[in-house]
Amino acid sequence: MKKVAKLLEERQKINKKIEDIQKRCPHFNTTVRQVRENVDSTSPSIRYVCDECLKILGYPNQQDINNFFKE
């Protein structure tokens, strides 16, 4: 059990570092991508994602979704 607790603690620290990087990122360049919105999610969603920090930023419009599937 201690191994699992240690891994969970490490994951929490990594998630905090990612969150800090994403908060400081200006999100200048975005791309429409398929992403899992959370770890437990099984089906991907189409979202705008920052190219630098990979933060999910919002929902694309229908034209961007159509263009995404054409690629």
Coordinates of N, CA and C in Angstrom, one line a residue:
M1 N 0.8 -1.2 0.0 CA 0.0 0.0 0.0 C 0.9 1.3 0.0
K2 N 2.0 1.2 0.6 CA 2.8 2.4 0.7 C 3.3 2.8 -0.7
K3 N 3.5 1.8 -1.6 CA 3.9 2.1 -2.9 C 2.8 2.9 -3.7
V4 N 1.6 2.5 -3.5 CA 0.5 3.2 -4.1 C 0.3 4.6 -3.5
A5 N 0.4 4.8 -2.3 CA 0.3 6.1 -1.6 C 1.4 7.0 -2.1
K6 N 2.6 6.5 -2.3 CA 3.7 7.3 -2.8 C 3.5 7.7 -4.2
L7 N 3.0 6.8 -5.1 CA 2.7 7.2 -6.5 C 1.6 8.2 -6.5
L8 N 0.5 8.1 -5.7 CA -0.5 9.1 -5.7 C 0.0 10.4 -5.3
E9 N 0.9 10.5 -4.3 CA 1.5 11.7 -3.9 C 2.3 12.3 -5.0
E10 N 3.1 11.5 -5.7 CA 3.9 12.0 -6.8 C 2.9 12.6 -7.9
R11 N 1.9 11.9 -8.2 CA 0.9 12.3 -9.2 C 0.3 13.7 -8.8
Q12 N 0.0 13.8 -7.5 CA -0.5 15.1 -7.1 C 0.5 16.2 -7.3
K13 N 1.7 16.0 -7.0 CA 2.8 17.0 -7.2 C 2.9 17.4 -8.7
I14 N 2.9 16.3 -9.5 CA 3.0 16.6 -11.0 C 1.8 17.4 -11.5
N15 N 0.6 17.0 -11.0 CA -0.6 17.7 -11.4 C -0.5 19.2 -11.0
K16 N 0.0 19.5 -9.8 CA 0.2 20.8 -9.4 C 1.1 21.6 -10.2
K17 N 2.3 21.0 -10.6 CA 3.2 21.6 -11.5 C 2.6 21.9 -12.9
I18 N 1.9 21.0 -13.4 CA 1.2 21.2 -14.7 C 0.2 22.4 -14.6
E19 N -0.6 22.4 -13.5 CA -1.6 23.5 -13.3 C -0.9 24.8 -13.2
D20 N 0.3 24.9 -12.5 CA 1.0 26.2 -12.4 C 1.5 26.6 -13.8
I21 N 2.0 25.7 -14.6 CA 2.5 26.0 -15.9 C 1.3 26.5 -16.8
Q22 N 0.2 25.9 -16.7 CA -0.9 26.2 -17.5 C -1.5 27.6 -17.1
K23 N -1.4 27.9 -15.8 CA -1.9 29.2 -15.3 C -1.1 30.4 -15.9
R24 N 0.2 30.1 -16.0 CA 1.1 31.2 -16.5 C 1.2 31.3 -18.0
C25 N 0.7 30.3 -18.7 CA 0.8 30.3 -20.2 C -0.2 31.3 -20.8
P26 N 0.3 32.0 -21.8 CA -0.6 33.0 -22.5 C -1.6 32.4 -23.5
H27 N -1.4 31.2 -23.8 CA -2.3 30.4 -24.7 C -2.5 31.1 -26.1
F28 N -1.3 31.6 -26.7 CA -1.4 32.3 -27.9 C -1.8 31.4 -29.1
N29 N -1.4 30.2 -29.1 CA -1.7 29.3 -30.3 C -2.6 28.1 -29.8
T30 N -3.7 27.9 -30.5 CA -4.6 26.8 -30.1 C -4.9 25.9 -31.3
T31 N -5.3 24.7 -31.0 CA -5.6 23.8 -32.1 C -6.9 23.0 -31.6
V32 N -7.7 22.6 -32.6 CA -8.8 21.7 -32.3 C -8.3 20.3 -32.2
R33 N -8.6 19.6 -31.1 CA -8.1 18.3 -30.9 C -9.1 17.4 -30.2
Q34 N -8.9 16.1 -30.3 CA -9.7 15.2 -29.5 C -9.0 14.9 -28.2
V35 N -9.6 15.1 -27.1 CA -9.0 15.0 -25.8 C -9.9 14.3 -24.8
R36 N -9.3 13.7 -23.8 CA -10.1 13.2 -22.7 C -10.2 14.3 -21.7
E37 N -11.4 14.7 -21.3 CA -11.5 15.9 -20.4 C -11.1 15.6 -19.0
N38 N -11.1 14.4 -18.6 CA -10.6 14.0 -17.3 C -10.1 12.5 -17.3
V39 N -9.4 12.1 -16.3 CA -8.7 10.8 -16.3 C -9.8 9.7 -16.5
D40 N -10.9 9.8 -15.9 CA -11.9 8.8 -15.9 C -12.7 8.7 -17.1
S41 N -12.6 9.7 -18.0 CA -13.4 9.8 -19.2 C -13.0 8.7 -20.2
T42 N -13.9 8.0 -20.8 CA -13.6 7.0 -21.7 C -13.8 7.5 -23.2
S43 N -14.7 8.4 -23.4 CA -14.9 8.9 -24.8 C -14.2 10.2 -25.0
P44 N -13.5 10.4 -26.1 CA -12.8 11.7 -26.3 C -13.8 12.8 -26.7
S45 N -13.5 14.0 -26.4 CA -14.3 15.2 -26.7 C -13.4 16.1 -27.7
I46 N -14.1 16.9 -28.5 CA -13.3 17.8 -29.4 C -13.3 19.1 -28.7
R47 N -12.1 19.7 -28.5 CA -12.0 20.9 -27.8 C -10.8 21.8 -28.4
Y48 N -10.8 23.1 -28.1 CA -9.7 23.9 -28.3 C -8.7 23.6 -27.3
V49 N -7.4 23.4 -27.7 CA -6.3 23.1 -26.7 C -5.1 24.0 -27.0
C50 N -4.5 24.5 -26.0 CA -3.3 25.3 -26.2 C -2.2 24.4 -26.7
D51 N -1.5 24.9 -27.7 CA -0.4 24.1 -28.3 C 0.8 24.0 -27.4
E52 N 1.0 25.0 -26.5 CA 2.2 25.0 -25.6 C 2.0 24.2 -24.3
C53 N 0.9 24.4 -23.6 CA 0.7 23.8 -22.3 C -0.3 22.7 -22.3
L54 N -1.0 22.5 -23.4 CA -2.0 21.4 -23.6 C -3.2 21.6 -22.7
K55 N -3.5 22.8 -22.3 CA -4.7 23.1 -21.5 C -5.9 23.1 -22.4
I56 N -7.0 22.5 -21.9 CA -8.3 22.5 -22.7 C -8.9 23.9 -22.4
L57 N -9.2 24.6 -23.5 CA -9.6 26.0 -23.4 C -11.0 26.3 -23.7
G58 N -11.7 25.4 -24.5 CA -13.1 25.7 -24.8 C -13.6 24.8 -25.9
Y59 N -14.8 25.1 -26.4 CA -15.5 24.4 -27.4 C -15.3 25.0 -28.7
P60 N -15.0 24.2 -29.7 CA -14.9 24.8 -31.1 C -16.3 25.0 -31.7
N61 N -16.4 25.9 -32.7 CA -17.6 26.1 -33.4 C -17.8 24.9 -34.4
Q62 N -19.0 24.9 -35.0 CA -19.3 23.8 -35.9 C -18.4 23.8 -37.1
Q63 N -18.0 24.9 -37.6 CA -17.1 25.0 -38.8 C -15.7 24.4 -38.4
D64 N -15.2 24.7 -37.2 CA -13.9 24.1 -36.8 C -14.0 22.6 -36.6
I65 N -15.1 22.1 -36.1 CA -15.3 20.7 -35.9 C -15.3 20.0 -37.3
N66 N -16.0 20.6 -38.2 CA -16.1 20.0 -39.6 C -14.7 20.0 -40.2
N67 N -13.9 21.1 -40.0 CA -12.5 21.1 -40.6 C -11.7 20.1 -39.9
F68 N -11.9 19.8 -38.6 CA -11.1 18.9 -37.9 C -11.3 17.5 -38.4
F69 N -12.5 17.1 -38.8 CA -12.8 15.8 -39.3 C -12.4 15.6 -40.7
K70 N -12.2 16.7 -41.4 CA -11.7 16.7 -42.8 C -10.2 16.3 -42.9
E71 N -9.5 16.7 -41.9 CA -8.0 16.5 -41.9 C -7.7 15.0 -41.7

